[in-house]
Short mmCIF file of C-alpha atoms in Angstrom, two decimals:
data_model
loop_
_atom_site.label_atom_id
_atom_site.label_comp_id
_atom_site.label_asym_id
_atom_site.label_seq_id
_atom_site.Cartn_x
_atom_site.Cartn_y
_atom_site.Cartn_z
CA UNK A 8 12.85 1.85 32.71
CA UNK A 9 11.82 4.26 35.53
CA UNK A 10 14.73 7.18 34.97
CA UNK A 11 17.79 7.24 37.14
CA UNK A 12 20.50 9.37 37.63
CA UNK A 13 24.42 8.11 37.17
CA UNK A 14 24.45 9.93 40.37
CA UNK A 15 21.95 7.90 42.18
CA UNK A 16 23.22 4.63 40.44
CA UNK A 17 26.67 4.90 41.96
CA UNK A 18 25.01 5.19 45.42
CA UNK A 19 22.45 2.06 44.72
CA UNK A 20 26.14 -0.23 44.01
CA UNK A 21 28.26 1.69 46.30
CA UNK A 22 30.63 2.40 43.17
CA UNK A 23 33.02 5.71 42.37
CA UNK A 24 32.56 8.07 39.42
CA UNK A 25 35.71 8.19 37.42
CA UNK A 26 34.58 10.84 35.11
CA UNK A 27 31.20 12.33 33.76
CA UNK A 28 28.35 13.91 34.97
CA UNK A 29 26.77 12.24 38.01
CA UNK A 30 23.32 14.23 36.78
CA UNK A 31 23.05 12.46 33.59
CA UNK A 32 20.16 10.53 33.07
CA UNK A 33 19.63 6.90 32.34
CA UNK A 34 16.84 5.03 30.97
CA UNK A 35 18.10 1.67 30.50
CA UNK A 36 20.49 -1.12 31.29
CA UNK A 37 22.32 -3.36 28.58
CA UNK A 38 24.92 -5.90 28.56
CA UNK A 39 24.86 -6.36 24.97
CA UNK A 40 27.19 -3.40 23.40
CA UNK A 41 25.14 -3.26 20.67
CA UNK A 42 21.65 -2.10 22.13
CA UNK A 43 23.71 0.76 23.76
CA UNK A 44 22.62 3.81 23.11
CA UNK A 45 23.42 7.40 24.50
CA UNK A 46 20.89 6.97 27.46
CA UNK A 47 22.10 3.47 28.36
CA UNK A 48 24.02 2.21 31.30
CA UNK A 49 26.37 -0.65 29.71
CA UNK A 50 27.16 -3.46 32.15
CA UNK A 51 30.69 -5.05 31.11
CA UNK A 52 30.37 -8.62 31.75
CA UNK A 53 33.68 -10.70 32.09
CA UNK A 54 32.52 -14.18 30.62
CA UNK A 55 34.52 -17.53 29.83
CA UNK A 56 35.14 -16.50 26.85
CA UNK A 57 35.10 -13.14 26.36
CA UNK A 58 35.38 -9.98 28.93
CA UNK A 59 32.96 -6.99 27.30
CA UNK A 60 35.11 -4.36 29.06
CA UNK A 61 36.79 -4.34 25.69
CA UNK A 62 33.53 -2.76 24.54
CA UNK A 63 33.44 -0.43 26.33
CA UNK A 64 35.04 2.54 24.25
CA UNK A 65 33.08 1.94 21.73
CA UNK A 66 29.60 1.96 24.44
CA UNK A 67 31.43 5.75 25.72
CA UNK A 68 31.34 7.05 21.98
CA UNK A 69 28.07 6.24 21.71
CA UNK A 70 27.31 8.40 25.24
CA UNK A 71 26.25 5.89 26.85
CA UNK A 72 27.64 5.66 30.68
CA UNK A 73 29.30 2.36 31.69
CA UNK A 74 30.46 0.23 34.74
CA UNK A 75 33.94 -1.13 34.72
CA UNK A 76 35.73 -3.18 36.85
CA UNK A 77 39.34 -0.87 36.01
CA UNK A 78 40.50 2.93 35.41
CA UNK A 79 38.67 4.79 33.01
CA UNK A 80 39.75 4.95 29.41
CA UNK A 81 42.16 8.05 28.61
CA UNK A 82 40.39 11.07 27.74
CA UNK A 83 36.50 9.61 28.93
CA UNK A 84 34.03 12.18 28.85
CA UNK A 85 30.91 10.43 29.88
CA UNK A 86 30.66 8.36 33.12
CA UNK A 87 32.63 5.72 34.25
CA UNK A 88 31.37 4.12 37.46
CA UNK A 89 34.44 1.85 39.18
CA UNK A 90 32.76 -1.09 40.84
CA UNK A 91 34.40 -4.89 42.58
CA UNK A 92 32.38 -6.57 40.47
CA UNK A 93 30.18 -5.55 37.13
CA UNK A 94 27.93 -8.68 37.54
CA UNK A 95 27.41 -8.05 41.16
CA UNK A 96 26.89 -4.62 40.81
CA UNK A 97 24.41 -4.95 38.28
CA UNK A 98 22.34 -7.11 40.59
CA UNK A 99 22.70 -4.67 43.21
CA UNK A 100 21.01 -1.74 40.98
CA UNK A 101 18.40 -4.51 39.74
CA UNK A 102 17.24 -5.04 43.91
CA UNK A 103 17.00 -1.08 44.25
CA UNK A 104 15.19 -0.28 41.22
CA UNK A 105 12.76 -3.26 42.15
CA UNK A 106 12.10 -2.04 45.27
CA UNK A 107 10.96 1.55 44.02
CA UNK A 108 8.10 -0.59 42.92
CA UNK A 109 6.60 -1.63 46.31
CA UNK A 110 2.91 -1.84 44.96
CA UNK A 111 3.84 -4.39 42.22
CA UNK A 112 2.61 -7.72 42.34
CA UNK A 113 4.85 -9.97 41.49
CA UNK A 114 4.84 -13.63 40.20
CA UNK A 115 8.16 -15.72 40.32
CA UNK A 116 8.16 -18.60 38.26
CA UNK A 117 10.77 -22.10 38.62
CA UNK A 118 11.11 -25.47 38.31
CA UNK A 119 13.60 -28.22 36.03
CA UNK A 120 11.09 -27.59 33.14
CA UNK A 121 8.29 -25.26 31.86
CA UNK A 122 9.11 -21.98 33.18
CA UNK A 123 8.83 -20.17 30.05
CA UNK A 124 5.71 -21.93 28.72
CA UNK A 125 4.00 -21.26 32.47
CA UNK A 126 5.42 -17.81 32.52
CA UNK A 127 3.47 -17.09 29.12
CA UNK A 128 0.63 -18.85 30.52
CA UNK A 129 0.21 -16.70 33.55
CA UNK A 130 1.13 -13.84 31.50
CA UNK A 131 -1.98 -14.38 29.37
CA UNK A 132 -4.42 -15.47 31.87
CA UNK A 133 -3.56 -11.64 33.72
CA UNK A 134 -3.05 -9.88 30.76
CA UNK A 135 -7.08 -9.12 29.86
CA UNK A 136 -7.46 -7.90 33.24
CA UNK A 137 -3.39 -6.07 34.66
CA UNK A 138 -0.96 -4.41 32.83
CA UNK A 139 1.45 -6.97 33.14
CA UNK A 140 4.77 -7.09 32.42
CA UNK A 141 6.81 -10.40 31.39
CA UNK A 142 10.36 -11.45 31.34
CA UNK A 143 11.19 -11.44 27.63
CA UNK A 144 12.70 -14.89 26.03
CA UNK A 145 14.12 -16.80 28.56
CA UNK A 146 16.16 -14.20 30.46
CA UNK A 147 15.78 -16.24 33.79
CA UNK A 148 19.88 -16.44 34.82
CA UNK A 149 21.87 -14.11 37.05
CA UNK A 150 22.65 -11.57 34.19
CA UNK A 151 19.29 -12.08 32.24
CA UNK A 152 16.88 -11.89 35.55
CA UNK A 153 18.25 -8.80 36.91
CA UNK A 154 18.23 -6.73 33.90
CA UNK A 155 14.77 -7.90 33.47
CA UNK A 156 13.55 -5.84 36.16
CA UNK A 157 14.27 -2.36 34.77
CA UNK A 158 11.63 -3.20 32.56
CA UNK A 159 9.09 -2.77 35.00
CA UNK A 160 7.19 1.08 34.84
CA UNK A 161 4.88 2.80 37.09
CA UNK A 162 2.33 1.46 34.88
CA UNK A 163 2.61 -1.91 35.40
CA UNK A 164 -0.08 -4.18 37.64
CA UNK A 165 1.84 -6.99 37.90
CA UNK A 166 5.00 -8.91 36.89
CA UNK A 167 5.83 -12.15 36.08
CA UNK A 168 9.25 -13.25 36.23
CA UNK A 169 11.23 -16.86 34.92
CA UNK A 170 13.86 -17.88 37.79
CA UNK A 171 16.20 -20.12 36.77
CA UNK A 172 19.30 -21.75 38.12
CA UNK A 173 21.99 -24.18 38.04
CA UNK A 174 24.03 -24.26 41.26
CA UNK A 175 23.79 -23.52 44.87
CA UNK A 176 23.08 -20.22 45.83
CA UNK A 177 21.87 -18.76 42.62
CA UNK A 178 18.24 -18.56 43.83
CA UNK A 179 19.21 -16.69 46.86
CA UNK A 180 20.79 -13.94 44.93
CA UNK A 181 17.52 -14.03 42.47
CA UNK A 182 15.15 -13.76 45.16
CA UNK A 183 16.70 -10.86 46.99
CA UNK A 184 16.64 -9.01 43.74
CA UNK A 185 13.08 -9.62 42.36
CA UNK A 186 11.47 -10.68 45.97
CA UNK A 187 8.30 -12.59 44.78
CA UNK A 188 4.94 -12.73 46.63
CA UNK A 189 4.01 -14.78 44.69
CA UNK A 190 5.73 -18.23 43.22
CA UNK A 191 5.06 -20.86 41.24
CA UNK A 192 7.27 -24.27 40.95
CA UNK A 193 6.31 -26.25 37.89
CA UNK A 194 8.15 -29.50 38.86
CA UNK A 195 11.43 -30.95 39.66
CA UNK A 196 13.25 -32.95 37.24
CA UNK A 197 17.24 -33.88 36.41
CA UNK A 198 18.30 -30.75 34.87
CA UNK A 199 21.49 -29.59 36.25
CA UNK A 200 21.90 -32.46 38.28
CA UNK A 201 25.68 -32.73 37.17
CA UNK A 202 25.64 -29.65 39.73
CA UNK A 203 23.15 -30.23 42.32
CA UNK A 204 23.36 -33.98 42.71
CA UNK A 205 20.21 -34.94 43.69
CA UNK A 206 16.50 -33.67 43.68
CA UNK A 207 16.31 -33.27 47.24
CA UNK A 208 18.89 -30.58 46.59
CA UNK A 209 17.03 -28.85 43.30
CA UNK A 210 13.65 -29.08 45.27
CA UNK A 211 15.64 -27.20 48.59
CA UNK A 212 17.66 -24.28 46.00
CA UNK A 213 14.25 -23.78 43.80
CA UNK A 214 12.30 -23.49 47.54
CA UNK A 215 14.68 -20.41 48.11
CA UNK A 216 11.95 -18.75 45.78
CA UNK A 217 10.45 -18.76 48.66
CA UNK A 218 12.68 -16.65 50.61
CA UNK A 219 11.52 -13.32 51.35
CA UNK A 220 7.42 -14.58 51.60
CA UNK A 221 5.78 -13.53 54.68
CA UNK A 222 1.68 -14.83 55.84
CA UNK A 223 0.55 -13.19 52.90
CA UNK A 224 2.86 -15.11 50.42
CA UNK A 225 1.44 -17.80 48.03
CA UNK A 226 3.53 -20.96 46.62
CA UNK A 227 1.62 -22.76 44.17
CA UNK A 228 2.92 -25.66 42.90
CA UNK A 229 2.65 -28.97 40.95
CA UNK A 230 0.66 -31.37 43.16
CA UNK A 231 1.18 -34.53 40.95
CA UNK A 232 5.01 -34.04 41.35
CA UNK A 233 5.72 -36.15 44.63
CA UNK A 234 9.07 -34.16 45.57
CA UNK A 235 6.83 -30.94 45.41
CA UNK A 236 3.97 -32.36 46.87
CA UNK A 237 5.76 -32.57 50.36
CA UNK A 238 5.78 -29.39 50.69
CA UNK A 239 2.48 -29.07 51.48
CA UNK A 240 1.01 -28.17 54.93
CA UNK A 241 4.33 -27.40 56.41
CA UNK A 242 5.16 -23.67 55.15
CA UNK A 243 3.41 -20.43 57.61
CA UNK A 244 2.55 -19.23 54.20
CA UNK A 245 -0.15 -20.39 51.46
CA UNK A 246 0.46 -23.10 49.01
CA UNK A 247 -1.97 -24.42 46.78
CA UNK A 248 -1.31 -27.09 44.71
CA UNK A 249 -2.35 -27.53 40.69
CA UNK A 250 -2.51 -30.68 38.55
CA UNK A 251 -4.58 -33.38 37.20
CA UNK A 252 -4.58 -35.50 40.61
CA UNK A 253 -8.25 -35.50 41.93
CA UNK A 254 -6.42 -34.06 45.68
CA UNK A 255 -5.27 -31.20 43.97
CA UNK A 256 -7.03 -27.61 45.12
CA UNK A 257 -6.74 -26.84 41.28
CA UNK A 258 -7.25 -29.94 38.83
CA UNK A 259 -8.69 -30.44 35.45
CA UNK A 260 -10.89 -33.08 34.56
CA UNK A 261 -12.97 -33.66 31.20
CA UNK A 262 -9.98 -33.18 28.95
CA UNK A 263 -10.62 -32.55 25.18
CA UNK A 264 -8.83 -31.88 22.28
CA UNK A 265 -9.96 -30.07 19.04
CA UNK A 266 -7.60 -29.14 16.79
CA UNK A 267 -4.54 -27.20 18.21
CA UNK A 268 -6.47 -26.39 21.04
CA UNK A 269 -7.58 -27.96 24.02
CA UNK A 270 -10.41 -27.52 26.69
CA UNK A 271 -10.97 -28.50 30.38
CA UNK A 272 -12.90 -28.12 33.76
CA UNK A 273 -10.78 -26.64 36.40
CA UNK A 274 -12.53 -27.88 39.16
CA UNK A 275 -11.85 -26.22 42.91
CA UNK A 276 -13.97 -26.87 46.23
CA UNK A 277 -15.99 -23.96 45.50
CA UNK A 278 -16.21 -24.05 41.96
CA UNK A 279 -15.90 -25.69 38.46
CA UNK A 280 -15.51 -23.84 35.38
CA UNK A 281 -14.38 -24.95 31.43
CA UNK A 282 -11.60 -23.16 30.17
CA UNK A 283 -9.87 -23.07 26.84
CA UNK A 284 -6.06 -22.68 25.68
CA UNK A 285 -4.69 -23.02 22.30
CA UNK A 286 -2.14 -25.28 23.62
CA UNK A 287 -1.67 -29.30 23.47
CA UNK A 288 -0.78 -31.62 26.31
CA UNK A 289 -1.63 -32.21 29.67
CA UNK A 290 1.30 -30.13 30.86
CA UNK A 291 -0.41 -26.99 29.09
CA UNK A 292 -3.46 -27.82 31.28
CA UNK A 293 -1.22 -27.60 34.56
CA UNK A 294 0.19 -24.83 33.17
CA UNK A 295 -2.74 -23.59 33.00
CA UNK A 296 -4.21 -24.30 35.83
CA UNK A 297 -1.51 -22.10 37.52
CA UNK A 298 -2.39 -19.55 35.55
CA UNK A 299 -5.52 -19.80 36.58
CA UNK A 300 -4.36 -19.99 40.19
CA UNK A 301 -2.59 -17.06 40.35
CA UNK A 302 -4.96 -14.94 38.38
CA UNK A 303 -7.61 -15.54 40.78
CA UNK A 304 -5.65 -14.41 43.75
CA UNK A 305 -5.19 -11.23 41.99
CA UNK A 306 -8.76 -10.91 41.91
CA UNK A 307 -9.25 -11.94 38.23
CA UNK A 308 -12.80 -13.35 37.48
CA UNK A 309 -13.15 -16.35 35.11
CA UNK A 310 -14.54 -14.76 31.80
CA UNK A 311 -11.07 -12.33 32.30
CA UNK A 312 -8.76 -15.09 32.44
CA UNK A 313 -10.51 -17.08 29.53
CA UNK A 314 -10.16 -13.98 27.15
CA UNK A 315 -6.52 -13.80 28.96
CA UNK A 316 -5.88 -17.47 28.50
CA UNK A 317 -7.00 -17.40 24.38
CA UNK A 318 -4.20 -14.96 23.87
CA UNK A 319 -1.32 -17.58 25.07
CA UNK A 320 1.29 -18.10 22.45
CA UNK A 321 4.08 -20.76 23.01
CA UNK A 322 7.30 -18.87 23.10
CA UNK A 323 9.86 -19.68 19.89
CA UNK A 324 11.28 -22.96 19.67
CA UNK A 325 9.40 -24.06 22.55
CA UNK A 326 6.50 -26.64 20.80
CA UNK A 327 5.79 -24.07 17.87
CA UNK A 328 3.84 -26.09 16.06
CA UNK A 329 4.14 -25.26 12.03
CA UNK A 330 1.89 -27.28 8.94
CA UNK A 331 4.11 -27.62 6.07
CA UNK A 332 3.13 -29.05 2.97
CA UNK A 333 2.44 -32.58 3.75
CA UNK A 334 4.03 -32.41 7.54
CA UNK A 335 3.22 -30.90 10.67
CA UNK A 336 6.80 -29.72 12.75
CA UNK A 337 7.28 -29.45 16.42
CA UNK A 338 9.71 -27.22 16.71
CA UNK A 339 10.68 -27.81 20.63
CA UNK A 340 14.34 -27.20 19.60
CA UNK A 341 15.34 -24.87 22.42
CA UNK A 342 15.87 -26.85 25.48
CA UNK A 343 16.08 -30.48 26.18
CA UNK A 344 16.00 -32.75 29.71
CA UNK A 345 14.71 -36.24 30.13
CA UNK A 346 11.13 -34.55 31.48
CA UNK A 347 10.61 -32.15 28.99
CA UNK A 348 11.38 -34.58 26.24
CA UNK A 349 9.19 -37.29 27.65
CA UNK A 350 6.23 -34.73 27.36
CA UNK A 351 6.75 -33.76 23.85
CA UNK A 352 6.91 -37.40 22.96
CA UNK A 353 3.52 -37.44 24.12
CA UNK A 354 2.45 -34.29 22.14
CA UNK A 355 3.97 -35.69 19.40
CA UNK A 356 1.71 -38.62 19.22
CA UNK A 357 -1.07 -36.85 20.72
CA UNK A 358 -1.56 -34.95 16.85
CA UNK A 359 0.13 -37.41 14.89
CA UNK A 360 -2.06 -38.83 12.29
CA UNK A 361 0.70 -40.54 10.33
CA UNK A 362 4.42 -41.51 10.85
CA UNK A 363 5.11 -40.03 13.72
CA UNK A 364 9.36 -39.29 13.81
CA UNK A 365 11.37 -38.29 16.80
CA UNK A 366 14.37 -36.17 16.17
CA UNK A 367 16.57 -36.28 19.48
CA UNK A 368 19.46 -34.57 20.12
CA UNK A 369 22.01 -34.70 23.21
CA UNK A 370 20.43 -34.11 26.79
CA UNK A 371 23.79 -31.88 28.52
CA UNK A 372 24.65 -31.49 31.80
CA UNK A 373 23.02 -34.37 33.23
CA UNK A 374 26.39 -35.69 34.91
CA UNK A 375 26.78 -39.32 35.56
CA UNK A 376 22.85 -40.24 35.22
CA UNK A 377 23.42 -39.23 31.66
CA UNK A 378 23.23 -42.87 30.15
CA UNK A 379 20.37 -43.94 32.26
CA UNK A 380 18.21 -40.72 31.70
CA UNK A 381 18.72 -41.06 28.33
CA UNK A 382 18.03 -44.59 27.98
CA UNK A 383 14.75 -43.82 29.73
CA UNK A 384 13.48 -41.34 26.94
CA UNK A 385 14.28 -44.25 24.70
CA UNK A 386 12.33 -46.45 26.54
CA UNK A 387 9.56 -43.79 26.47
CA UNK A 388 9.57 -43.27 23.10
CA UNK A 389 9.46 -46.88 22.69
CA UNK A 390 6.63 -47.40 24.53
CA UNK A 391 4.48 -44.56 23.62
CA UNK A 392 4.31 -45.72 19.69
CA UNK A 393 7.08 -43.40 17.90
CA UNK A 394 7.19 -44.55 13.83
CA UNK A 395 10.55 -43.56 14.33
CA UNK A 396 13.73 -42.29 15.90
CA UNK A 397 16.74 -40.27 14.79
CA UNK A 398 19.53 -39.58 17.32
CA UNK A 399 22.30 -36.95 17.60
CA UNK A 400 25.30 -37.54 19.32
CA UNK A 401 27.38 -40.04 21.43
CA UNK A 402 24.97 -39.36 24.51
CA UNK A 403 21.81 -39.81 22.39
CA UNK A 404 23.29 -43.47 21.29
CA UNK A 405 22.28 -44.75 24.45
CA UNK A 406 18.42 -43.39 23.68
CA UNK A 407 18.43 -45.11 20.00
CA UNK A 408 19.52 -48.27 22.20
CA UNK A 409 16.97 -48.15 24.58
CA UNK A 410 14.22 -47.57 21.79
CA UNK A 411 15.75 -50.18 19.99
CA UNK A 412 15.13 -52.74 22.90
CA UNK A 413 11.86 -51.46 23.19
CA UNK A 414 10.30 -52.26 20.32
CA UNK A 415 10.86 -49.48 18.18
CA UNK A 416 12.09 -50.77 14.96
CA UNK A 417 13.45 -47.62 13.09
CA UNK A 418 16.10 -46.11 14.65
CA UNK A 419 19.04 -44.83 13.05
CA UNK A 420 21.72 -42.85 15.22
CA UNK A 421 24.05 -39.87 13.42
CA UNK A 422 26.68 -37.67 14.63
CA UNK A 423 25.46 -34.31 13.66
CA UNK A 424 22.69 -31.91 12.75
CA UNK A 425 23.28 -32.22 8.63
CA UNK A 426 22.94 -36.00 8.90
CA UNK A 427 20.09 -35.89 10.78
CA UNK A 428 18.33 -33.25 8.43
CA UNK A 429 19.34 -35.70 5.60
CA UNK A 430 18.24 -38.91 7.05
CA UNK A 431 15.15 -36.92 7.92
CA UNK A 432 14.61 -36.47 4.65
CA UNK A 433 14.53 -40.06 3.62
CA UNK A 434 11.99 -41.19 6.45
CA UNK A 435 9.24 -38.41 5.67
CA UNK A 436 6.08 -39.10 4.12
CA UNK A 437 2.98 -37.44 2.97
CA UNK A 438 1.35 -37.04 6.94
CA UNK A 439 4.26 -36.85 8.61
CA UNK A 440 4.26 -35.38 12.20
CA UNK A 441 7.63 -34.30 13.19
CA UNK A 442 9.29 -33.70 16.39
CA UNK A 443 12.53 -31.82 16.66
CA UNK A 444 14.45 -32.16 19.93
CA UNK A 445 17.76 -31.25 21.79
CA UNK A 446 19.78 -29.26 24.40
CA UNK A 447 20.82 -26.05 23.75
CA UNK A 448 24.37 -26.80 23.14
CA UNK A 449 23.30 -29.46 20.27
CA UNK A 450 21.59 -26.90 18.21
CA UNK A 451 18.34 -28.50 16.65
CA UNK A 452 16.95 -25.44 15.57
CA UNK A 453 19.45 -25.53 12.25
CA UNK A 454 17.01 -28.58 11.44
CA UNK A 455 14.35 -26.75 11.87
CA UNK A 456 15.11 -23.93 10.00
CA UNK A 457 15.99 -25.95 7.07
CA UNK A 458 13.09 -27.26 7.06
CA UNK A 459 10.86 -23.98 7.14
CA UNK A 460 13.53 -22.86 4.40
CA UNK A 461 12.66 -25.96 2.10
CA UNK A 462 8.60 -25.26 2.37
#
C-alpha cells in the first residue's frame, strides 16, 4: 500500500478523529484483527454473527489506528476515526486510494462462474510482459474487493480484479470503487438466483461492470453464452467476444490434449496462432482466450503471453488436480452451481481412464429452481458416462434421482461429509479418477483433505 496519513484518511471518508495523531502513517488496511499490526488501519466490520468492534482494543495495543462506528475506548492513545458506517467507509478510502492510480490499467473480471480461474488466467497471460497485480483468493465481495485495492503500488502495470455479487446494487458500489477499463464477463448462470430471480436480472447487475467505461472501454465477453451474446453491437464502447463458436472475434479451434495440459489455435480475422495452458477443459480455453484478449489490447505480443500463459496455476480448491497412489483427485471443492459442476463433470471424464466417481455436495442459494437445477446435473452426469455418484445432502437427493433415471446405476446418497469419505472408500479402485464437489457452505474440502492425509 501507497502510504497515507490518518490525517488524510479521515478526509477521504469524511470521518472525525477521536484521539491520536492525525500525522501517523499507514501502510495497510485489515479487517482481520489478527494481521494488524502497528502500521495498520483496522476496519471493524459488524457481521451476522459477530461485530469486530470488540477487537478493537486489542488492534489499539498493537498501535495500529482503527475506524469505529462509537466513542473511543477510555484512555486511547492511537487514532480512532468515528465514521456512519465502517463498511461504507472502508469503500470510500478503497475509491480514493484507487484513484491516486490514474495510469493503471485495470481489468475487472465477473460472471455466475469462473472468475477466479479467468482472473489467474489473465493474470498469467500479462504477467511475462506488466507488473501486474491480482486480487488474492477470491476476495471479490464488498469487504474483500475494496481492501484489495490498497494492494496496488506505483509499480504496478496493470491490475486485475474478481467482481463478484449477489444482490442488486452490489456492482454499482464495486465499480465506483475499482472503475475498470477494462471487463471481462465469463458467463451467466443460476448462482444467486434465490436473490436476483432471473438471468435477465444477473446479466443487467453484472453489466454495471460496465459503468464508468467511456469510447475507449473494452467488454469482452463469452460469445457462446446467448444471454451475453446480446450484448453485442449495442454498447458506444468495444466488446469483443471469446469462445469456441466459429462467430466469435476470439475462438479456438484444433483442440488437443496431452497430459494435464492442453493446446489450441486462437484464431482472429487477422491472425491465428497455437497457444498452450496447463489447464483441462474447454472452459480453460475460453478462459484463455480472454486472456489472450485482453493481453493483446495491452499491447502484449504472442510469444509474451505464451511464456505468460505457461505460468497459470489453478487457484486452491478450484480443479487442483493431485495423483495419489492409484487415483487421480479433482479437488474443485470450493464453490459449487449447476454450471460450474456440469463443467467439471466433463473434466472429470475428460482424464478419467478408469472408474470415474462424482462426489456432489449441496448447490446453496439457488432458491426455488433448486430441485430442477439439481436434477439437471444429475441428468448430466448421467449422460456424460460417470462410473458413479455419491451425494451430500437433502438438496443433492434430487441429483442422485435424476442420475438414477438416467442411466447411471451407482448412486448412493448420504447425509454428510464422513459418510461420503467412507462410502468413497468402498467404491475406489486401482485407476480411479475422482471428483470432489460442493457449495461452500457443504464443506467438501474435509474430503479432500482426508484424502491427501491418507496418501
Amino acid at each position: 500500500m501507497k502510504e497515507m496519513t490518518v490525517g488524510e484518511i479521515t478526509r477521504a471518508v469524511g470521518g472525525t478523529l477521536l484521539c491520536g495523531d492525525p500525522g501517523k502513517i499507514i501502510d495497510n488496511v485489515q479487517y482481520d484483527s489478527r494481521a494488524v499490526n502497528s502500521s495498520s488501519l483496522f476496519v471493524p466490520i459488524k457481521g451476522e454473527k459477530v461485530d469486530a468492534h470488540k477487537f478493537i482494543e486489542q488492534c489499539l495495543e498493537k498501535g495500529a489506528a482503527t475506524f469505529t462506528e462509537n466513542d473511543a475506548p477510555q484512555g486511547a492513545v492511537q487514532p480512532c476515526i468515528k465514521v456512519d458506517d465502517t463498511r461504507a467507509a472502508l469503500q470510500k478510502l478503497a475509491a480514493v486510494y484507487r484513484a491516486q492510480f490514474s495510469d493503471l490499467r485495470l481489468i475487472g473480471v465477473t460472471g455466475s462462474v469462473g472468475k477466479t480461474s479467468t482472473k489467474e488466467m489473465i493474470a498469467a497471460a500479462l504477467s511475462a510482459g506488466l507488473d501486474v497485480m491480482k486480487t488474492s483468493g477470491n476476495k471479490n465481495s464488498q469487504i474483500g474487493m475494496p481492501s484489495t485495492m490498497f494492494d496496488i503500488s506505483d509499480k504496478n502495470q496493470a491490475a486485475v480484479i474478481e467482481m463478484g455479487m449477489s444482490e442488486f446494487g452490489e456492482m454499482d458500489r464495486l465499480c465506483d470503487i475499482s472503475r475498470p477499463d477494462i471487463a471481462v464477463m465469463t458467463n451467466i448462470g443460476t448462482a444467486h438466483i434465490e436473490n436476483l430471480k432471473t438471468q435477465e436480472n444477473i446479466r443487467s447487475e453484472k453489466f454495471k461492470i460496465t459503468k464508468h467505461f467511456d469510447k475507449d472501454g473494452l467488454l469482452l465477453i463469452n460469445g457462446d453464452d446467448k444471454l451475453l451474446r446480446e450484448l453485442l453491437g449495442k454498447q458506444p464502447f468495444a466488446v469483443k467476444s471469446f469462445g469456441m463458436g466459429e462467430d466469435n472475434d476470439f475462438r479456438a479451434a484444433d483442440i488437443t490434449t496431452e497430459g494435464f495440459s492442453t493446446s489450441f489455435v486462437c484464431i482472429t480475422k487477422d491472425s491465428e496462432r497455437r497457444f498452450t495452458i496447463p489447464a483441462l477443459g474447454v472452459h480453460s480455453v475460453s478462459n484463455a482466450l480472454a486472456a489472450i484478449a485482453a493481453a493483446r489490447y495491452l499491447g502484449l505480443d504472442d510469444d509474451t503471453i505464451q511464456k505468460g500463459l505457461s505460468s497459470y496455476k489453478n487457484a486452491p480448491m478450484r480443479q487442483q488436480i493431485h495423483a495419489l497412489p492409484g487415483l487421480t483427485l479433482i479437488d474443485d471443492s470450493y464453490n459449487a452451481s449447476p454450471e460450474a459442476t456440469k463443467v467439471s463433470i466433463d473434466v472429470l471424464m475428460s482424464i478419467s481412464k478408469g472408474k470415474s466417481i462424482a462426489v456432489l455436495a449441496d448447490m446453496l442459494e439457488l432458491g426455488e429452481r433448486s430441485a430442477e437445477l439439481h436434477r439437471s446435473v444429475g441428468e448430466h452426469l448421467a449422460k456424460a458416462g460417470t462410473d458413479a455418484l455419491i451425494a451430500i445432502g437433502s438438496e443433492s437427493e434430487n441429483t442422485a434421482a435424476a442420475a438414477k433415471e438416467n442411466g447411471c446405476s451407482s448412486v448412493f446418497t448420504v447425509s454428510n461429509n464422513e459418510q461420503a469419505y467412507e462410502k468413497l472408500l468402498t467404491l475406489v479402485e486401482d485407476g480411479s479418477t475422482v471428483l470432489i464437489k460442493g457449495s461452500r457452505g457443504m464443506h467438501t474440502d474435509e474430503i479432500v483433505k482426508k484424502l491427501l492425509e491418507k496418501a
